DNA sequence: GCTATAATGTTGACAATGTCAACTATATTT
DNA sequence: AAATATAGTTGACATTGTCAACATTATAGC
């Protein structure tokens, strides 16, 4: 048994923090006339390991048709490109274009800047713990 | 300087983890024919300290007109009630009704259940640290 | 008192997102 | 070859997000 009881309030705090983080990300996307999910999705793409629509579905925990619409928006803005996978012609792989890469970096920078204030109350020691914990959680996707 | 460098990947992991959390909450709301934001908003209400629309705006980091729509949905379903604040007639205070309280508990229970698997990889010590850190972050709202 | 200004909340228009069912095209299995 | 499964799209419809305009009430300054 952990010596710290996990209260309902802990979960509510977790949810509250989610709103805060989401807001940090949206802000920069908004300046560039991107929807919130478009901004988040752009963050989740990288040029090294192009992902299929299906993979993105799993990351975003949302419906396939939903991802179609989000990628449509990013593609119309010239940020991302669908390509056919030669090894399996059902699959479309997603490739981030130069303009997308540039905007992605801006959104990430904003997230980092915005999170500074959010994470400011943590001590160095807590920050180290937090980084380690988040990494552990991120590699465990139920 | 913290001894752990904070990489871009940390922020991406953070975003990924919050997708997961959001999904946990949506799941139960969905079963009861509630939109995702309606479920999240219901979680943020309690019967002790009724909140105004404006307060809720700040918590959710979203537009006032947005909150109007979300509360409309919850009110139509008989989960929540708007009342006039006698001390300031511009203000509507939000009161959770019995049916709302019951559903709120179900959503919270689902969040707790669903998060068990998500938080499982943490050791007792890490869990204690995490609870403390989240609480600290939650009480610091930029 | 009276007027200007600010704060709270709603409405309407429209785009983005979420959910669901039906559908096409391709892979895989039998 | 036929049945089944997978990846992705489309269309219908509800929810959510953004913005501007608006009505109502409070507050500040005169």
Coordinates of C-alpha atoms (C1' of nucleotides) in Angstrom, one line a residue:
Chain A
X1 CA 0.0 0.0 0.0
X2 CA 1.3 3.5 -0.8
X3 CA 1.6 5.7 2.2
X4 CA -0.1 8.6 0.4
X5 CA -3.8 8.0 0.1
X6 CA -5.0 8.9 -3.4
X7 CA -8.1 11.1 -3.0
X8 CA -10.7 12.1 -5.4
X9 CA -9.3 15.6 -5.2
X10 CA -6.1 14.3 -6.8
X11 CA -8.0 13.3 -9.9
X12 CA -9.8 16.6 -10.0
X13 CA -6.5 18.4 -9.7
X14 CA -5.2 16.3 -12.6
X15 CA -8.1 17.3 -14.7
X16 CA -7.7 20.9 -13.8
X17 CA -4.1 20.7 -14.9
X18 CA -5.2 19.2 -18.2
X19 CA -7.3 22.3 -18.9
X20 CA -4.3 24.4 -18.2
X21 CA -2.0 22.5 -20.5
X22 CA -4.5 22.4 -23.3
X23 CA -4.9 26.1 -23.1
X24 CA -1.2 26.7 -23.4
X25 CA -1.1 24.7 -26.7
X26 CA -4.2 26.2 -28.2
X27 CA -3.0 29.7 -27.7
X28 CA -0.3 29.5 -30.3
X29 CA -2.4 27.5 -32.8
X30 CA -5.1 30.1 -32.5
X31 CA -2.7 32.9 -33.6
X32 CA -2.1 30.9 -36.8
X33 CA -5.8 30.2 -37.4
X34 CA -5.5 26.5 -36.5
X35 CA -8.1 24.6 -34.5
X36 CA -7.0 23.2 -31.1
X37 CA -6.9 19.6 -32.3
X38 CA -5.1 20.6 -35.5
X39 CA -2.4 22.2 -33.3
X40 CA -2.2 19.2 -31.0
X41 CA -2.0 16.8 -33.9
X42 CA 0.7 18.8 -35.6
X43 CA 2.7 18.4 -32.4
X44 CA 2.4 14.7 -32.6
X45 CA 3.9 14.4 -36.0
X46 CA 7.6 14.2 -36.9
X47 CA 9.5 13.8 -40.1
X48 CA 11.5 10.8 -39.0
X49 CA 8.8 8.2 -38.5
X50 CA 5.8 9.1 -40.6
X51 CA 2.7 7.7 -39.1
X52 CA -0.4 6.3 -40.7
X53 CA -3.9 7.7 -40.0
X54 CA -4.6 4.6 -37.9
X55 CA -1.6 5.2 -35.7
X56 CA -2.6 8.8 -35.2
X57 CA -6.1 7.5 -34.2
X58 CA -4.6 5.5 -31.4
X59 CA -2.5 8.4 -30.2
X60 CA -5.4 10.9 -30.1
X61 CA -7.8 8.3 -28.8
X62 CA -10.4 9.3 -31.3
X63 CA -12.5 8.1 -34.3
X64 CA -10.9 7.5 -37.7
X65 CA -13.3 9.8 -39.4
X66 CA -12.3 12.4 -37.0
X67 CA -8.6 12.2 -37.9
X68 CA -9.6 12.5 -41.6
X69 CA -11.1 15.9 -40.9
X70 CA -8.2 17.1 -38.8
X71 CA -5.6 16.1 -41.5
X72 CA -7.8 17.6 -44.2
X73 CA -7.4 20.9 -42.4
X74 CA -3.7 20.6 -42.0
X75 CA -3.3 19.5 -45.6
X76 CA -5.3 22.4 -47.0
X77 CA -3.0 24.7 -45.1
X78 CA 0.0 23.1 -46.7
X79 CA 1.4 21.9 -43.4
X80 CA 1.1 18.2 -43.9
X81 CA 0.9 15.7 -46.8
X82 CA -0.7 12.3 -47.3
X83 CA 1.3 9.8 -49.3
X84 CA 0.6 6.2 -50.3
X85 CA 2.5 3.5 -48.6
X86 CA 3.9 1.3 -51.4
X87 CA 4.0 -1.8 -49.2
X88 CA 0.3 -1.6 -48.3
X89 CA -1.9 0.4 -50.6
X90 CA -4.6 0.8 -48.0
X91 CA -2.3 2.9 -45.8
X92 CA -1.7 6.7 -46.1
X93 CA 1.4 7.9 -44.4
X94 CA 1.6 11.4 -43.0
X95 CA 4.5 13.6 -43.8
X96 CA 5.1 17.0 -42.3
X97 CA 6.1 19.7 -44.8
X98 CA 8.6 22.5 -44.2
X99 CA 5.8 25.0 -43.3
X100 CA 4.4 22.5 -40.9
X101 CA 7.7 21.8 -39.3
X102 CA 8.2 25.5 -38.8
X103 CA 4.8 26.0 -37.2
X104 CA 5.2 22.9 -35.1
X105 CA 8.4 24.4 -33.6
X106 CA 6.5 27.6 -32.8
X107 CA 3.7 25.7 -31.1
X108 CA 6.3 23.7 -29.1
X109 CA 8.2 26.8 -28.1
X110 CA 4.9 28.4 -26.9
X111 CA 4.1 25.3 -25.0
X112 CA 7.5 25.4 -23.3
X113 CA 7.3 29.1 -22.6
X114 CA 3.7 28.8 -21.3
X115 CA 4.5 25.8 -19.1
X116 CA 7.4 27.6 -17.4
X117 CA 5.0 29.6 -15.3
X118 CA 2.9 26.6 -14.8
X119 CA 5.8 24.4 -13.6
X120 CA 7.5 27.3 -11.7
X121 CA 6.4 26.2 -8.2
X122 CA 8.3 23.0 -8.5
X123 CA 11.7 22.7 -6.9
X124 CA 14.6 21.3 -8.9
X125 CA 14.2 18.0 -7.1
X126 CA 10.5 17.9 -7.8
X127 CA 11.1 18.8 -11.4
X128 CA 13.5 15.9 -11.8
X129 CA 11.0 13.6 -10.3
X130 CA 8.2 14.9 -12.5
X131 CA 10.2 14.5 -15.7
X132 CA 11.0 10.9 -14.8
X133 CA 7.4 10.1 -13.9
X134 CA 6.0 11.7 -17.0
X135 CA 8.4 9.7 -19.1
X136 CA 7.4 6.5 -17.4
X137 CA 3.7 7.2 -17.9
X138 CA 4.2 8.2 -21.5
X139 CA 5.8 4.9 -22.5
X140 CA 2.8 3.0 -20.9
X141 CA -0.2 3.4 -23.1
X142 CA -3.1 1.3 -22.1
Chain B
X1 CA 19.9 24.9 -12.6
X2 CA 18.1 21.6 -12.3
X3 CA 20.3 18.6 -12.9
X4 CA 17.7 17.1 -15.3
X5 CA 17.6 18.8 -18.6
X6 CA 14.0 19.3 -19.7
X7 CA 13.8 18.2 -23.3
X8 CA 11.1 18.9 -26.0
X9 CA 10.3 15.2 -25.7
X10 CA 9.2 15.8 -22.1
X11 CA 6.5 18.2 -23.3
X12 CA 5.3 15.8 -26.0
X13 CA 5.1 13.1 -23.4
X14 CA 3.1 15.4 -21.2
X15 CA 0.7 16.1 -24.0
X16 CA 0.4 12.4 -24.8
X17 CA -0.4 11.6 -21.2
X18 CA -3.1 14.2 -21.1
X19 CA -4.8 12.7 -24.2
X20 CA -4.9 9.5 -22.2
X21 CA -6.5 11.2 -19.2
X22 CA -9.1 13.0 -21.3
X23 CA -10.0 9.8 -22.9
X24 CA -10.6 8.1 -19.6
X25 CA -13.1 10.8 -18.6
X26 CA -14.9 10.9 -22.0
X27 CA -15.6 7.2 -21.9
X28 CA -18.0 7.3 -19.0
X29 CA -19.7 10.5 -20.2
X30 CA -20.3 9.0 -23.5
X31 CA -22.1 6.0 -22.1
X32 CA -24.6 8.5 -20.6
X33 CA -25.0 10.5 -23.8
X34 CA -22.9 13.4 -22.6
X35 CA -20.5 15.4 -24.7
X36 CA -16.9 15.3 -23.5
X37 CA -16.9 18.9 -22.3
X38 CA -20.2 18.3 -20.5
X39 CA -18.7 15.4 -18.6
X40 CA -15.6 17.4 -17.7
X41 CA -17.6 20.4 -16.7
X42 CA -19.9 18.2 -14.5
X43 CA -16.7 17.0 -12.7
X44 CA -15.8 20.6 -11.9
X45 CA -19.0 21.4 -10.1
X46 CA -19.8 20.7 -6.5
X47 CA -22.7 21.4 -4.3
X48 CA -20.8 23.3 -1.6
X49 CA -19.4 26.2 -3.5
X50 CA -21.8 27.0 -6.4
X51 CA -19.9 28.7 -9.1
X52 CA -20.9 31.4 -11.5
X53 CA -20.6 31.0 -15.3
X54 CA -17.7 33.4 -15.2
X55 CA -15.8 31.3 -12.7
X56 CA -16.4 28.2 -14.8
X57 CA -15.0 30.1 -17.8
X58 CA -11.7 30.7 -16.0
X59 CA -11.5 27.0 -14.9
X60 CA -12.2 25.7 -18.4
X61 CA -10.1 28.4 -20.1
X62 CA -12.8 29.0 -22.7
X63 CA -15.2 31.6 -24.0
X64 CA -18.3 32.7 -22.1
X65 CA -20.6 31.8 -24.9
X66 CA -19.1 28.4 -24.9
X67 CA -20.0 27.8 -21.3
X68 CA -23.5 28.9 -22.0
X69 CA -23.9 26.0 -24.5
X70 CA -22.3 23.4 -22.2
X71 CA -24.5 24.4 -19.3
X72 CA -27.6 24.4 -21.6
X73 CA -26.9 20.8 -22.3
X74 CA -26.4 19.8 -18.7
X75 CA -29.6 21.8 -17.7
X76 CA -31.7 20.1 -20.4
X77 CA -30.7 16.8 -19.0
X78 CA -31.7 17.8 -15.5
X79 CA -28.2 17.5 -14.1
X80 CA -27.6 21.1 -13.2
X81 CA -29.6 24.2 -12.5
X82 CA -29.0 28.0 -13.0
X83 CA -30.1 30.2 -10.1
X84 CA -30.0 34.0 -9.7
X85 CA -27.6 35.4 -7.3
X86 CA -29.6 37.8 -5.0
X87 CA -26.5 39.9 -4.2
X88 CA -25.7 40.6 -7.9
X89 CA -28.4 40.1 -10.4
X90 CA -26.1 39.8 -13.3
X91 CA -24.7 36.5 -11.9
X92 CA -26.1 33.1 -12.4
X93 CA -24.9 30.5 -9.9
X94 CA -24.7 26.9 -10.9
X95 CA -26.2 24.2 -8.7
X96 CA -25.7 20.5 -9.2
X97 CA -29.0 18.5 -8.9
X98 CA -29.3 15.0 -7.4
X99 CA -29.2 13.3 -10.8
X100 CA -26.1 15.3 -11.7
X101 CA -24.4 14.4 -8.4
X102 CA -25.0 10.8 -9.1
X103 CA -23.6 10.9 -12.6
X104 CA -20.7 13.0 -11.4
X105 CA -19.7 10.2 -9.0
X106 CA -20.0 7.6 -11.8
X107 CA -17.7 9.7 -14.0
X108 CA -15.2 10.2 -11.2
X109 CA -15.3 6.5 -10.4
X110 CA -14.6 5.7 -14.0
X111 CA -11.7 8.2 -14.0
X112 CA -10.2 6.5 -11.0
X113 CA -10.7 3.0 -12.4
X114 CA -9.3 3.9 -15.8
X115 CA -6.4 5.8 -14.3
X116 CA -5.3 2.7 -12.3
X117 CA -3.8 1.0 -15.3
X118 CA -2.3 4.3 -16.5
X119 CA -0.6 5.0 -13.2
X120 CA 0.3 1.3 -12.5
X121 CA 3.9 1.6 -13.6
X122 CA 4.7 4.0 -10.8
X123 CA 6.3 2.8 -7.6
X124 CA 4.7 3.7 -4.3
X125 CA 7.4 6.3 -3.8
X126 CA 6.8 7.8 -7.3
X127 CA 3.1 7.8 -6.7
X128 CA 3.6 9.8 -3.5
X129 CA 5.8 12.3 -5.3
X130 CA 3.3 12.5 -8.2
X131 CA 0.4 13.2 -5.9
X132 CA 2.3 16.0 -4.1
X133 CA 3.5 17.5 -7.4
X134 CA 0.0 17.5 -9.0
X135 CA -1.4 19.2 -5.9
X136 CA 1.2 21.8 -6.1
X137 CA 0.6 22.5 -9.8
X138 CA -3.2 22.6 -9.3
X139 CA -3.1 25.3 -6.7
X140 CA -0.9 27.5 -9.0
X141 CA -3.2 28.7 -11.8
X142 CA -1.6 31.2 -14.1
Chain C
dG1 C1' -29.3 62.3 -8.6
dC2 C1' -27.2 61.2 -13.7
dT3 C1' -23.9 59.5 -17.1
dA4 C1' -20.1 56.8 -18.6
dT5 C1' -18.0 52.6 -18.2
dA6 C1' -17.3 47.9 -16.8
dA7 C1' -18.9 43.2 -15.8
dT8 C1' -22.1 39.0 -16.5
dG9 C1' -24.3 36.4 -19.5
dT10 C1' -26.9 35.3 -23.8
dT11 C1' -27.7 35.0 -28.8
dG12 C1' -26.5 34.1 -33.7
dA13 C1' -23.3 32.9 -37.3
dC14 C1' -20.0 29.9 -38.7
dA15 C1' -15.9 26.7 -38.4
dA16 C1' -13.8 22.8 -36.0
dT17 C1' -14.5 18.5 -33.5
dG18 C1' -16.9 14.1 -31.9
dT19 C1' -19.8 10.1 -32.9
dC20 C1' -22.0 6.8 -35.7
dA21 C1' -23.2 4.1 -39.9
dA22 C1' -22.4 3.1 -44.5
dC23 C1' -19.1 2.7 -48.0
dT24 C1' -14.7 1.8 -51.2
dA25 C1' -10.5 -0.3 -51.7
dT26 C1' -7.0 -3.4 -50.4
dA27 C1' -5.0 -7.5 -47.5
dT28 C1' -5.4 -11.6 -45.3
dT29 C1' -7.5 -15.9 -44.2
dT30 C1' -9.8 -20.1 -45.3
Chain D
dA1 C1' -12.2 -18.0 -55.2
dA2 C1' -14.9 -16.5 -51.3
dA3 C1' -15.2 -14.8 -46.8
dT4 C1' -13.4 -11.8 -43.5
dA5 C1' -10.6 -8.1 -41.7
dT6 C1' -8.2 -3.6 -42.0
dA7 C1' -7.4 1.4 -43.5
dG8 C1' -9.5 5.2 -44.8
dT9 C1' -13.3 8.2 -46.6
dT10 C1' -18.0 10.2 -46.7
dG11 C1' -22.4 12.0 -45.0
dA12 C1' -25.5 13.1 -41.2
dC13 C1' -25.9 15.2 -37.1
dA14 C1' -24.7 16.8 -32.3
dT15 C1' -21.2 19.2 -29.5
dT16 C1' -17.6 22.4 -29.0
dG17 C1' -14.8 26.7 -30.2
dT18 C1' -14.4 31.6 -31.8
dC19 C1' -16.1 35.9 -32.7
dA20 C1' -19.2 40.0 -32.8
dA21 C1' -23.4 42.0 -31.2
dC22 C1' -26.5 42.6 -27.6
dA23 C1' -29.4 43.1 -23.0
dT24 C1' -29.1 43.6 -18.2
dT25 C1' -27.1 45.0 -14.0
dA26 C1' -23.1 47.2 -11.2
dT27 C1' -19.8 50.5 -10.4
dA28 C1' -17.3 54.8 -10.8
dG29 C1' -17.1 59.7 -11.6
dC30 C1' -19.4 63.8 -11.6

